[in-house]
Amino acid sequence: MIERRDFLAGLGATAGALMLPPDAAGTVAGDLAPRRQATSDLWRDLRQQFQLPADYAYFNTAGLGASPRAVSDRVKSEMDREELSPAPGHSESDWTRIRGKCASLLGPSCSAGEIALVSTATEGINIVLNGLPLEKGDEVITSTHEHPALVIPLLHKIGTAGIVLRTFEPDLGTRAGTVERIRALMTPRTRLIFVSHVTCTTGQILPVAEIGRLADERHVWFALDGAQSLAQFPIDIAATGAHCFAASCHKFLMGPKRTGILYVRRDRLPELESTVVGAYSDQATSLAERQLTLRADAQRFEYGTQNAALIYGIESAVDFVAALGLPRIWQHNQAMAERFRKALQAQKSVELLSPAEAEARSAMVTFRIPGRNNGQVANALTARRLRVRSVTEAGLDAVRASFHVCNTDAEVDKLISAVAAEQG
Ligand SMILES: Cc1ncc(COP(=O)(O)O)c(C=O)c1O
């Protein structure tokens, strides 16, 4: 077991090599009290790893993650290093290592060759939608709670390929209800189910394994928008049955801004056409022989010069999360979200939009104050230096708070009191 102080000091440099004390869940009862104490001190002290001002509580990781110093320092130092001797290209071995670390966030069976380093979840989504052989009249199923990052490419595809969109509203009551709504939309023309793993509106974790089984039964493609799930909780991508998973690294992973990954399952790589290619997408190229062989792995979806500092920043972000332990982060964030949710449940003029079933709840809590303009409520809370986000997608008028390691229990308490004050 290492000392909390050593752990925090080490995060800046060698986070990946460090381990926290064993999870309290794995200890004998007599051990629990001192460990809980140490752990709660750790979360409080961890706040210092962020440049967020002390009086500013940031509850919008789901919008854009705050990066810890371990990440921003790495990006700055790599940028400076690059300027000493700018050179095109990048280290193949470093990139393979970093893709491998990203793959580790998607479970033990995911490999570096299934990961492409992209700029955003949006880019990954576009690679998938443009790479699939979608034709006029082909049907795509999605939810009414998707982010514009998926809605806009899907609508664009109606114009460019003539696809037909079929939408369902996620069931906030039961997971089975959501699966049944999708099943009811399936026809012989269904080619693709493309949904969020965690919705950006209500923070609902969709029943992806069940949806994946349905897709498999009907032989249709299954793609996930993982912008909100990557590094929010442990993922076993193989268990979801998803063929593709597009995600941002600049949300719960807390990586540098404008970074993302695209996972394409090994057996589906040859079927997904690469629509934007260039240097680094190829295995072998000969203009004289008019020959091109694209990479067999997901690197075929990468192209052109990359911003190396950002890619190294992704590595530091994965190391940071790994050093804390993703199961532990998830447990901690869920506890904050649950405390907030329960406190709001007790406030009589607040309506919670969180899912009924605990398994469907994430570290994002959405609520509204009926009778108020909730965009204004979000602005008022933010003006009190409690940064939340208003939710207008899916016709909602609500407020979302997302909880992560840059938050403390004291900040959650402030938010609870401020929401109470907003009800007059
Ligand atoms: C569900 C979802 N998908 C996609 C995005 C967009 O991510 P990016 O900016 O990385 O494309 C967001 C951003 O909030 C999101 O919540």
PDB file of C-alpha atoms in Angstrom, residues 12-309:
ATOM      1  CA  GLY A  12       2.166  13.895 -12.413  1.00  0.00           C
ATOM      2  CA  ALA A  13       4.970  11.678 -13.587  1.00  0.00           C
ATOM      3  CA  THR A  14       4.495   7.955 -13.356  1.00  0.00           C
ATOM      4  CA  ALA A  15       0.828   7.498 -12.665  1.00  0.00           C
ATOM      5  CA  GLY A  16       0.610   4.241 -14.565  1.00  0.00           C
ATOM      6  CA  ALA A  17       3.079   2.506 -12.305  1.00  0.00           C
ATOM      7  CA  LEU A  18       1.226   3.379  -9.118  1.00  0.00           C
ATOM      8  CA  MET A  19      -1.539   1.577  -7.286  1.00  0.00           C
ATOM      9  CA  LEU A  20      -4.028   2.757  -4.718  1.00  0.00           C
ATOM     10  CA  PRO A  21      -4.724   0.874  -1.518  1.00  0.00           C
ATOM     11  CA  PRO A  22      -6.968  -2.138  -2.240  1.00  0.00           C
ATOM     12  CA  ASP A  23     -10.627  -1.365  -2.742  1.00  0.00           C
ATOM     13  CA  ALA A  24     -12.558  -1.205   0.528  1.00  0.00           C
ATOM     14  CA  ALA A  25     -14.949  -3.813  -0.852  1.00  0.00           C
ATOM     15  CA  GLY A  26     -12.138  -6.338  -0.825  1.00  0.00           C
ATOM     16  CA  THR A  27     -11.052  -5.794   2.769  1.00  0.00           C
ATOM     17  CA  VAL A  28     -12.117  -7.360   6.035  1.00  0.00           C
ATOM     18  CA  ALA A  29     -14.627  -5.402   8.118  1.00  0.00           C
ATOM     19  CA  GLY A  30     -12.154  -4.262  10.772  1.00  0.00           C
ATOM     20  CA  ASP A  31     -10.029  -2.583   8.125  1.00  0.00           C
ATOM     21  CA  LEU A  32     -12.770  -0.523   6.590  1.00  0.00           C
ATOM     22  CA  ALA A  33     -12.900   2.611   8.744  1.00  0.00           C
ATOM     23  CA  PRO A  34      -9.288   3.767   8.373  1.00  0.00           C
ATOM     24  CA  ARG A  35      -9.307   2.924   4.674  1.00  0.00           C
ATOM     25  CA  ARG A  36     -12.516   4.886   4.092  1.00  0.00           C
ATOM     26  CA  GLN A  37     -10.893   7.830   5.797  1.00  0.00           C
ATOM     27  CA  ALA A  38      -7.794   7.540   3.628  1.00  0.00           C
ATOM     28  CA  THR A  39      -9.896   7.214   0.501  1.00  0.00           C
ATOM     29  CA  SER A  40     -12.073  10.236   1.243  1.00  0.00           C
ATOM     30  CA  ASP A  41      -8.934  12.294   1.908  1.00  0.00           C
ATOM     31  CA  LEU A  42      -7.577  11.109  -1.396  1.00  0.00           C
ATOM     32  CA  TRP A  43     -10.629  12.322  -3.345  1.00  0.00           C
ATOM     33  CA  ARG A  44     -10.479  15.683  -1.595  1.00  0.00           C
ATOM     34  CA  ASP A  45      -6.770  16.091  -2.279  1.00  0.00           C
ATOM     35  CA  LEU A  46      -7.171  14.951  -5.851  1.00  0.00           C
ATOM     36  CA  ARG A  47      -9.034  18.200  -6.516  1.00  0.00           C
ATOM     37  CA  GLN A  48      -5.612  19.913  -6.420  1.00  0.00           C
ATOM     38  CA  GLN A  49      -4.647  18.001  -9.555  1.00  0.00           C
ATOM     39  CA  PHE A  50      -7.014  20.230 -11.534  1.00  0.00           C
ATOM     40  CA  GLN A  51      -6.476  23.846 -12.501  1.00  0.00           C
ATOM     41  CA  LEU A  52     -10.122  24.659 -11.792  1.00  0.00           C
ATOM     42  CA  PRO A  53     -10.269  27.653  -9.405  1.00  0.00           C
ATOM     43  CA  ALA A  54     -10.992  26.651  -5.805  1.00  0.00           C
ATOM     44  CA  ASP A  55     -14.343  28.488  -5.811  1.00  0.00           C
ATOM     45  CA  TYR A  56     -15.505  26.972  -9.115  1.00  0.00           C
ATOM     46  CA  ALA A  57     -17.309  23.628  -8.990  1.00  0.00           C
ATOM     47  CA  TYR A  58     -17.249  21.984 -12.384  1.00  0.00           C
ATOM     48  CA  PHE A  59     -20.196  19.635 -12.969  1.00  0.00           C
ATOM     49  CA  ASN A  60     -19.914  19.427 -16.751  1.00  0.00           C
ATOM     50  CA  THR A  61     -17.452  16.615 -17.445  1.00  0.00           C
ATOM     51  CA  ALA A  62     -20.126  15.153 -19.726  1.00  0.00           C
ATOM     52  CA  GLY A  63     -19.788  18.332 -21.803  1.00  0.00           C
ATOM     53  CA  LEU A  64     -16.020  18.659 -21.720  1.00  0.00           C
ATOM     54  CA  GLY A  65     -13.713  17.045 -19.192  1.00  0.00           C
ATOM     55  CA  ALA A  66     -11.296  19.085 -17.105  1.00  0.00           C
ATOM     56  CA  SER A  67      -7.826  17.606 -17.592  1.00  0.00           C
ATOM     57  CA  PRO A  68      -5.632  16.933 -14.564  1.00  0.00           C
ATOM     58  CA  ARG A  69      -2.182  18.487 -14.510  1.00  0.00           C
ATOM     59  CA  ALA A  70      -0.648  15.129 -15.445  1.00  0.00           C
ATOM     60  CA  VAL A  71      -2.367  15.513 -18.830  1.00  0.00           C
ATOM     61  CA  SER A  72      -1.968  19.237 -19.472  1.00  0.00           C
ATOM     62  CA  ASP A  73       1.703  19.180 -18.366  1.00  0.00           C
ATOM     63  CA  ARG A  74       2.417  16.260 -20.699  1.00  0.00           C
ATOM     64  CA  VAL A  75       0.782  18.047 -23.640  1.00  0.00           C
ATOM     65  CA  LYS A  76       2.718  21.244 -22.950  1.00  0.00           C
ATOM     66  CA  SER A  77       6.042  19.476 -22.561  1.00  0.00           C
ATOM     67  CA  GLU A  78       5.518  17.381 -25.704  1.00  0.00           C
ATOM     68  CA  MET A  79       4.649  20.521 -27.655  1.00  0.00           C
ATOM     69  CA  ASP A  80       7.827  22.203 -26.448  1.00  0.00           C
ATOM     70  CA  ARG A  81       9.865  19.092 -27.245  1.00  0.00           C
ATOM     71  CA  GLU A  82       8.482  19.036 -30.758  1.00  0.00           C
ATOM     72  CA  GLU A  83       9.460  22.650 -31.387  1.00  0.00           C
ATOM     73  CA  LEU A  84      13.109  21.841 -30.669  1.00  0.00           C
ATOM     74  CA  SER A  85      13.198  19.836 -33.889  1.00  0.00           C
ATOM     75  CA  PRO A  86       9.907  19.655 -35.783  1.00  0.00           C
ATOM     76  CA  ALA A  87       9.596  16.477 -37.791  1.00  0.00           C
ATOM     77  CA  PRO A  88       6.703  14.931 -39.690  1.00  0.00           C
ATOM     78  CA  GLY A  89       5.554  11.449 -38.791  1.00  0.00           C
ATOM     79  CA  HIS A  90       5.367   9.795 -35.433  1.00  0.00           C
ATOM     80  CA  SER A  91       6.755   6.850 -33.534  1.00  0.00           C
ATOM     81  CA  GLU A  92       4.924   3.701 -34.664  1.00  0.00           C
ATOM     82  CA  SER A  93       5.788   1.922 -31.446  1.00  0.00           C
ATOM     83  CA  ASP A  94       4.541   4.789 -29.270  1.00  0.00           C
ATOM     84  CA  TRP A  95       1.289   4.931 -31.245  1.00  0.00           C
ATOM     85  CA  THR A  96       0.768   1.180 -30.938  1.00  0.00           C
ATOM     86  CA  ARG A  97       1.382   1.403 -27.195  1.00  0.00           C
ATOM     87  CA  ILE A  98      -1.113   4.268 -26.851  1.00  0.00           C
ATOM     88  CA  ARG A  99      -3.760   2.511 -28.963  1.00  0.00           C
ATOM     89  CA  GLY A 100      -3.206  -0.498 -26.682  1.00  0.00           C
ATOM     90  CA  LYS A 101      -3.788   1.604 -23.573  1.00  0.00           C
ATOM     91  CA  CYS A 102      -7.004   2.962 -25.105  1.00  0.00           C
ATOM     92  CA  ALA A 103      -8.038  -0.614 -25.937  1.00  0.00           C
ATOM     93  CA  SER A 104      -7.622  -1.524 -22.261  1.00  0.00           C
ATOM     94  CA  LEU A 105     -10.550   0.820 -21.498  1.00  0.00           C
ATOM     95  CA  LEU A 106     -12.764  -1.399 -23.645  1.00  0.00           C
ATOM     96  CA  GLY A 107     -12.032  -4.655 -21.868  1.00  0.00           C
ATOM     97  CA  PRO A 108      -9.576  -7.530 -21.971  1.00  0.00           C
ATOM     98  CA  SER A 109     -10.444  -8.786 -25.448  1.00  0.00           C
ATOM     99  CA  CYS A 110      -9.988  -5.429 -27.164  1.00  0.00           C
ATOM    100  CA  SER A 111      -6.671  -5.000 -28.948  1.00  0.00           C
ATOM    101  CA  ALA A 112      -4.628  -2.063 -30.244  1.00  0.00           C
ATOM    102  CA  GLY A 113      -5.366  -3.122 -33.834  1.00  0.00           C
ATOM    103  CA  GLU A 114      -9.068  -2.464 -33.299  1.00  0.00           C
ATOM    104  CA  ILE A 115      -8.483   1.159 -32.254  1.00  0.00           C
ATOM    105  CA  ALA A 116      -8.043   4.195 -34.509  1.00  0.00           C
ATOM    106  CA  LEU A 117      -6.959   7.493 -32.990  1.00  0.00           C
ATOM    107  CA  VAL A 118      -9.379  10.144 -34.237  1.00  0.00           C
ATOM    108  CA  SER A 119     -10.158  13.763 -33.416  1.00  0.00           C
ATOM    109  CA  THR A 120     -13.611  13.422 -31.866  1.00  0.00           C
ATOM    110  CA  ALA A 121     -16.532  11.077 -31.372  1.00  0.00           C
ATOM    111  CA  THR A 122     -18.094  12.926 -34.305  1.00  0.00           C
ATOM    112  CA  GLU A 123     -15.266  11.866 -36.621  1.00  0.00           C
ATOM    113  CA  GLY A 124     -15.625   8.236 -35.527  1.00  0.00           C
ATOM    114  CA  ILE A 125     -19.392   8.352 -36.081  1.00  0.00           C
ATOM    115  CA  ASN A 126     -18.884   9.737 -39.599  1.00  0.00           C
ATOM    116  CA  ILE A 127     -16.277   7.071 -40.416  1.00  0.00           C
ATOM    117  CA  VAL A 128     -18.810   4.408 -39.459  1.00  0.00           C
ATOM    118  CA  LEU A 129     -21.822   5.908 -41.233  1.00  0.00           C
ATOM    119  CA  ASN A 130     -19.915   6.663 -44.433  1.00  0.00           C
ATOM    120  CA  GLY A 131     -18.040   3.356 -44.418  1.00  0.00           C
ATOM    121  CA  LEU A 132     -21.104   1.114 -44.201  1.00  0.00           C
ATOM    122  CA  PRO A 133     -22.743   0.038 -47.461  1.00  0.00           C
ATOM    123  CA  LEU A 134     -25.999   1.901 -46.756  1.00  0.00           C
ATOM    124  CA  GLU A 135     -28.317   2.231 -49.734  1.00  0.00           C
ATOM    125  CA  LYS A 136     -31.581   3.914 -50.595  1.00  0.00           C
ATOM    126  CA  GLY A 137     -34.380   2.540 -48.433  1.00  0.00           C
ATOM    127  CA  ASP A 138     -32.037   0.919 -45.879  1.00  0.00           C
ATOM    128  CA  GLU A 139     -33.331   1.497 -42.376  1.00  0.00           C
ATOM    129  CA  VAL A 140     -31.315   2.763 -39.435  1.00  0.00           C
ATOM    130  CA  ILE A 141     -32.662   2.655 -35.886  1.00  0.00           C
ATOM    131  CA  THR A 142     -31.632   5.303 -33.394  1.00  0.00           C
ATOM    132  CA  SER A 143     -33.074   6.971 -30.309  1.00  0.00           C
ATOM    133  CA  THR A 144     -34.739  10.352 -29.900  1.00  0.00           C
ATOM    134  CA  HIS A 145     -32.129  11.221 -27.228  1.00  0.00           C
ATOM    135  CA  GLU A 146     -29.025  11.353 -29.396  1.00  0.00           C
ATOM    136  CA  HIS A 147     -26.499  14.168 -29.482  1.00  0.00           C
ATOM    137  CA  PRO A 148     -26.225  16.331 -32.643  1.00  0.00           C
ATOM    138  CA  ALA A 149     -22.919  14.498 -33.245  1.00  0.00           C
ATOM    139  CA  LEU A 150     -25.002  11.497 -34.329  1.00  0.00           C
ATOM    140  CA  VAL A 151     -28.278  13.184 -35.323  1.00  0.00           C
ATOM    141  CA  ILE A 152     -26.669  15.451 -37.916  1.00  0.00           C
ATOM    142  CA  PRO A 153     -24.650  12.731 -39.727  1.00  0.00           C
ATOM    143  CA  LEU A 154     -27.784  10.523 -39.739  1.00  0.00           C
ATOM    144  CA  LEU A 155     -29.945  13.287 -41.209  1.00  0.00           C
ATOM    145  CA  HIS A 156     -27.203  14.020 -43.731  1.00  0.00           C
ATOM    146  CA  LYS A 157     -27.251  10.361 -44.740  1.00  0.00           C
ATOM    147  CA  ILE A 158     -30.949  10.648 -45.583  1.00  0.00           C
ATOM    148  CA  GLY A 159     -29.976  13.239 -48.188  1.00  0.00           C
ATOM    149  CA  THR A 160     -26.821  11.562 -49.481  1.00  0.00           C
ATOM    150  CA  ALA A 161     -27.797   7.872 -49.420  1.00  0.00           C
ATOM    151  CA  GLY A 162     -31.584   7.839 -49.045  1.00  0.00           C
ATOM    152  CA  ILE A 163     -31.609   5.923 -45.769  1.00  0.00           C
ATOM    153  CA  VAL A 164     -34.780   5.761 -43.698  1.00  0.00           C
ATOM    154  CA  LEU A 165     -34.489   6.694 -40.013  1.00  0.00           C
ATOM    155  CA  ARG A 166     -36.627   4.939 -37.431  1.00  0.00           C
ATOM    156  CA  THR A 167     -36.545   6.343 -33.913  1.00  0.00           C
ATOM    157  CA  PHE A 168     -37.545   5.166 -30.443  1.00  0.00           C
ATOM    158  CA  GLU A 169     -37.691   6.945 -27.118  1.00  0.00           C
ATOM    159  CA  PRO A 170     -35.501   5.213 -24.500  1.00  0.00           C
ATOM    160  CA  ASP A 171     -37.667   3.780 -21.716  1.00  0.00           C
ATOM    161  CA  LEU A 172     -36.725   5.468 -18.437  1.00  0.00           C
ATOM    162  CA  GLY A 173     -38.752   2.835 -16.585  1.00  0.00           C
ATOM    163  CA  THR A 174     -37.206  -0.471 -17.576  1.00  0.00           C
ATOM    164  CA  ARG A 175     -34.279  -1.648 -19.650  1.00  0.00           C
ATOM    165  CA  ALA A 176     -36.435  -4.382 -21.149  1.00  0.00           C
ATOM    166  CA  GLY A 177     -38.859  -1.700 -22.308  1.00  0.00           C
ATOM    167  CA  THR A 178     -36.114  -0.025 -24.349  1.00  0.00           C
ATOM    168  CA  VAL A 179     -35.182  -3.310 -26.009  1.00  0.00           C
ATOM    169  CA  GLU A 180     -38.837  -3.966 -26.887  1.00  0.00           C
ATOM    170  CA  ARG A 181     -39.165  -0.517 -28.462  1.00  0.00           C
ATOM    171  CA  ILE A 182     -36.172  -1.283 -30.682  1.00  0.00           C
ATOM    172  CA  ARG A 183     -37.483  -4.743 -31.538  1.00  0.00           C
ATOM    173  CA  ALA A 184     -40.785  -3.208 -32.615  1.00  0.00           C
ATOM    174  CA  LEU A 185     -38.979  -0.987 -35.142  1.00  0.00           C
ATOM    175  CA  MET A 186     -37.059  -3.788 -36.823  1.00  0.00           C
ATOM    176  CA  THR A 187     -38.024  -4.805 -40.339  1.00  0.00           C
ATOM    177  CA  PRO A 188     -36.307  -6.800 -43.088  1.00  0.00           C
ATOM    178  CA  ARG A 189     -34.839  -3.453 -44.301  1.00  0.00           C
ATOM    179  CA  THR A 190     -33.075  -2.717 -40.964  1.00  0.00           C
ATOM    180  CA  ARG A 191     -29.329  -2.494 -41.546  1.00  0.00           C
ATOM    181  CA  LEU A 192     -27.989  -0.670 -38.504  1.00  0.00           C
ATOM    182  CA  ILE A 193     -28.782   0.170 -34.891  1.00  0.00           C
ATOM    183  CA  PHE A 194     -26.748   3.205 -33.807  1.00  0.00           C
ATOM    184  CA  VAL A 195     -27.358   4.544 -30.289  1.00  0.00           C
ATOM    185  CA  SER A 196     -25.573   6.155 -27.378  1.00  0.00           C
ATOM    186  CA  HIS A 197     -24.120   3.893 -24.720  1.00  0.00           C
ATOM    187  CA  VAL A 198     -25.042   6.613 -22.212  1.00  0.00           C
ATOM    188  CA  THR A 199     -27.477   9.296 -23.358  1.00  0.00           C
ATOM    189  CA  CYS A 200     -26.314  12.891 -23.073  1.00  0.00           C
ATOM    190  CA  THR A 201     -29.814  13.987 -22.026  1.00  0.00           C
ATOM    191  CA  THR A 202     -30.707  11.981 -18.929  1.00  0.00           C
ATOM    192  CA  GLY A 203     -27.454  10.065 -18.449  1.00  0.00           C
ATOM    193  CA  GLN A 204     -29.290   6.795 -19.092  1.00  0.00           C
ATOM    194  CA  ILE A 205     -27.109   3.726 -19.620  1.00  0.00           C
ATOM    195  CA  LEU A 206     -28.816   1.862 -22.435  1.00  0.00           C
ATOM    196  CA  PRO A 207     -29.055  -1.962 -22.208  1.00  0.00           C
ATOM    197  CA  VAL A 208     -26.355  -2.425 -24.822  1.00  0.00           C
ATOM    198  CA  ALA A 209     -25.742  -6.157 -24.318  1.00  0.00           C
ATOM    199  CA  GLU A 210     -29.437  -6.897 -24.905  1.00  0.00           C
ATOM    200  CA  ILE A 211     -29.549  -4.564 -27.929  1.00  0.00           C
ATOM    201  CA  GLY A 212     -26.382  -6.247 -29.222  1.00  0.00           C
ATOM    202  CA  ARG A 213     -28.053  -9.670 -28.952  1.00  0.00           C
ATOM    203  CA  LEU A 214     -31.034  -8.372 -30.899  1.00  0.00           C
ATOM    204  CA  ALA A 215     -28.752  -6.971 -33.609  1.00  0.00           C
ATOM    205  CA  ASP A 216     -26.912 -10.263 -33.769  1.00  0.00           C
ATOM    206  CA  GLU A 217     -30.146 -12.301 -34.085  1.00  0.00           C
ATOM    207  CA  ARG A 218     -31.255 -10.126 -37.015  1.00  0.00           C
ATOM    208  CA  HIS A 219     -27.777  -9.850 -38.592  1.00  0.00           C
ATOM    209  CA  VAL A 220     -27.690  -6.055 -38.498  1.00  0.00           C
ATOM    210  CA  TRP A 221     -24.796  -3.755 -37.696  1.00  0.00           C
ATOM    211  CA  PHE A 222     -24.631  -2.407 -34.155  1.00  0.00           C
ATOM    212  CA  ALA A 223     -22.709   0.796 -33.455  1.00  0.00           C
ATOM    213  CA  LEU A 224     -22.356   2.737 -30.218  1.00  0.00           C
ATOM    214  CA  ASP A 225     -21.753   6.404 -29.565  1.00  0.00           C
ATOM    215  CA  GLY A 226     -19.512   5.990 -26.528  1.00  0.00           C
ATOM    216  CA  ALA A 227     -18.771   9.680 -25.953  1.00  0.00           C
ATOM    217  CA  GLN A 228     -20.311   9.523 -22.468  1.00  0.00           C
ATOM    218  CA  SER A 229     -19.290   6.014 -21.478  1.00  0.00           C
ATOM    219  CA  LEU A 230     -15.564   5.849 -22.278  1.00  0.00           C
ATOM    220  CA  ALA A 231     -13.753   5.930 -18.925  1.00  0.00           C
ATOM    221  CA  GLN A 232     -16.961   6.746 -17.078  1.00  0.00           C
ATOM    222  CA  PHE A 233     -17.141   3.054 -16.080  1.00  0.00           C
ATOM    223  CA  PRO A 234     -15.398  -0.182 -17.020  1.00  0.00           C
ATOM    224  CA  ILE A 235     -16.562  -1.449 -20.404  1.00  0.00           C
ATOM    225  CA  ASP A 236     -16.302  -4.924 -21.858  1.00  0.00           C
ATOM    226  CA  ILE A 237     -16.934  -4.105 -25.478  1.00  0.00           C
ATOM    227  CA  ALA A 238     -17.038  -7.775 -26.463  1.00  0.00           C
ATOM    228  CA  ALA A 239     -19.963  -8.320 -24.081  1.00  0.00           C
ATOM    229  CA  THR A 240     -21.971  -5.542 -25.757  1.00  0.00           C
ATOM    230  CA  GLY A 241     -21.792  -7.181 -29.163  1.00  0.00           C
ATOM    231  CA  ALA A 242     -21.065  -3.754 -30.704  1.00  0.00           C
ATOM    232  CA  HIS A 243     -19.243  -3.791 -34.023  1.00  0.00           C
ATOM    233  CA  CYS A 244     -18.174  -0.160 -33.733  1.00  0.00           C
ATOM    234  CA  PHE A 245     -17.735   2.257 -30.835  1.00  0.00           C
ATOM    235  CA  ALA A 246     -16.890   5.931 -31.366  1.00  0.00           C
ATOM    236  CA  ALA A 247     -15.864   8.028 -28.379  1.00  0.00           C
ATOM    237  CA  SER A 248     -14.322  11.291 -27.238  1.00  0.00           C
ATOM    238  CA  CYS A 249     -11.219  11.222 -25.047  1.00  0.00           C
ATOM    239  CA  HIS A 250     -11.991  14.741 -23.805  1.00  0.00           C
ATOM    240  CA  LYS A 251     -14.909  13.869 -21.512  1.00  0.00           C
ATOM    241  CA  PHE A 252     -14.710  11.257 -18.720  1.00  0.00           C
ATOM    242  CA  LEU A 253     -11.210  10.211 -19.780  1.00  0.00           C
ATOM    243  CA  MET A 254     -10.118  13.828 -19.153  1.00  0.00           C
ATOM    244  CA  GLY A 255      -7.760  13.727 -22.124  1.00  0.00           C
ATOM    245  CA  PRO A 256      -6.676  16.674 -24.259  1.00  0.00           C
ATOM    246  CA  LYS A 257      -9.395  18.532 -26.133  1.00  0.00           C
ATOM    247  CA  ARG A 258     -10.141  17.267 -29.667  1.00  0.00           C
ATOM    248  CA  THR A 259      -9.098  13.683 -29.144  1.00  0.00           C
ATOM    249  CA  GLY A 260     -11.119  10.536 -29.649  1.00  0.00           C
ATOM    250  CA  ILE A 261     -11.006   6.865 -30.510  1.00  0.00           C
ATOM    251  CA  LEU A 262     -12.866   4.628 -32.893  1.00  0.00           C
ATOM    252  CA  TYR A 263     -13.125   0.902 -32.153  1.00  0.00           C
ATOM    253  CA  VAL A 264     -14.010  -1.431 -34.995  1.00  0.00           C
ATOM    254  CA  ARG A 265     -14.357  -5.111 -34.129  1.00  0.00           C
ATOM    255  CA  ARG A 266     -11.628  -7.173 -35.767  1.00  0.00           C
ATOM    256  CA  ASP A 267     -13.944  -9.309 -37.916  1.00  0.00           C
ATOM    257  CA  ARG A 268     -15.790  -6.227 -39.250  1.00  0.00           C
ATOM    258  CA  LEU A 269     -12.720  -4.239 -40.293  1.00  0.00           C
ATOM    259  CA  PRO A 270     -12.665  -5.489 -43.897  1.00  0.00           C
ATOM    260  CA  GLU A 271     -16.355  -4.637 -44.373  1.00  0.00           C
ATOM    261  CA  LEU A 272     -16.133  -1.011 -43.237  1.00  0.00           C
ATOM    262  CA  GLU A 273     -14.884   1.011 -46.175  1.00  0.00           C
ATOM    263  CA  SER A 274     -12.309   3.744 -45.440  1.00  0.00           C
ATOM    264  CA  THR A 275     -13.697   6.931 -46.929  1.00  0.00           C
ATOM    265  CA  VAL A 276     -10.876   9.316 -45.945  1.00  0.00           C
ATOM    266  CA  VAL A 277      -7.409   7.853 -46.470  1.00  0.00           C
ATOM    267  CA  GLY A 278      -3.865   9.143 -46.823  1.00  0.00           C
ATOM    268  CA  ALA A 279      -0.387   8.759 -45.392  1.00  0.00           C
ATOM    269  CA  TYR A 280      -0.440   6.262 -42.486  1.00  0.00           C
ATOM    270  CA  SER A 281      -3.645   4.517 -43.734  1.00  0.00           C
ATOM    271  CA  ASP A 282      -1.635   2.276 -46.035  1.00  0.00           C
ATOM    272  CA  GLN A 283       0.345  -0.899 -45.709  1.00  0.00           C
ATOM    273  CA  ALA A 284       1.889  -0.722 -49.170  1.00  0.00           C
ATOM    274  CA  THR A 285       1.607   1.868 -51.906  1.00  0.00           C
ATOM    275  CA  SER A 286       2.949   1.921 -55.460  1.00  0.00           C
ATOM    276  CA  LEU A 287       1.894   4.671 -57.799  1.00  0.00           C
ATOM    277  CA  ALA A 288       3.887   3.071 -60.635  1.00  0.00           C
ATOM    278  CA  GLU A 289       1.998  -0.196 -60.256  1.00  0.00           C
ATOM    279  CA  ARG A 290      -1.273   1.539 -59.412  1.00  0.00           C
ATOM    280  CA  GLN A 291      -1.411  -0.460 -56.240  1.00  0.00           C
ATOM    281  CA  LEU A 292      -2.655   0.321 -52.772  1.00  0.00           C
ATOM    282  CA  THR A 293      -3.010  -1.989 -49.816  1.00  0.00           C
ATOM    283  CA  LEU A 294      -4.617  -0.385 -46.807  1.00  0.00           C
ATOM    284  CA  ARG A 295      -3.621  -1.403 -43.306  1.00  0.00           C
ATOM    285  CA  ALA A 296      -5.457  -4.517 -42.166  1.00  0.00           C
ATOM    286  CA  ASP A 297      -6.101  -2.992 -38.725  1.00  0.00           C
ATOM    287  CA  ALA A 298      -8.072   0.065 -37.627  1.00  0.00           C
ATOM    288  CA  GLN A 299      -5.124   2.290 -38.462  1.00  0.00           C
ATOM    289  CA  ARG A 300      -6.577   2.324 -41.984  1.00  0.00           C
ATOM    290  CA  PHE A 301      -8.983   4.979 -40.649  1.00  0.00           C
ATOM    291  CA  GLU A 302      -6.115   7.287 -39.590  1.00  0.00           C
ATOM    292  CA  TYR A 303      -4.552   9.664 -42.081  1.00  0.00           C
ATOM    293  CA  GLY A 304      -2.197  12.645 -42.268  1.00  0.00           C
ATOM    294  CA  THR A 305      -0.073  14.455 -39.736  1.00  0.00           C
ATOM    295  CA  GLN A 306      -1.246  14.158 -36.170  1.00  0.00           C
ATOM    296  CA  ASN A 307      -0.787  16.483 -33.237  1.00  0.00           C
ATOM    297  CA  ALA A 308       1.629  14.251 -31.342  1.00  0.00           C
ATOM    298  CA  ALA A 309       1.336  16.203 -28.089  1.00  0.00           C
TER     299      ALA A 309
END
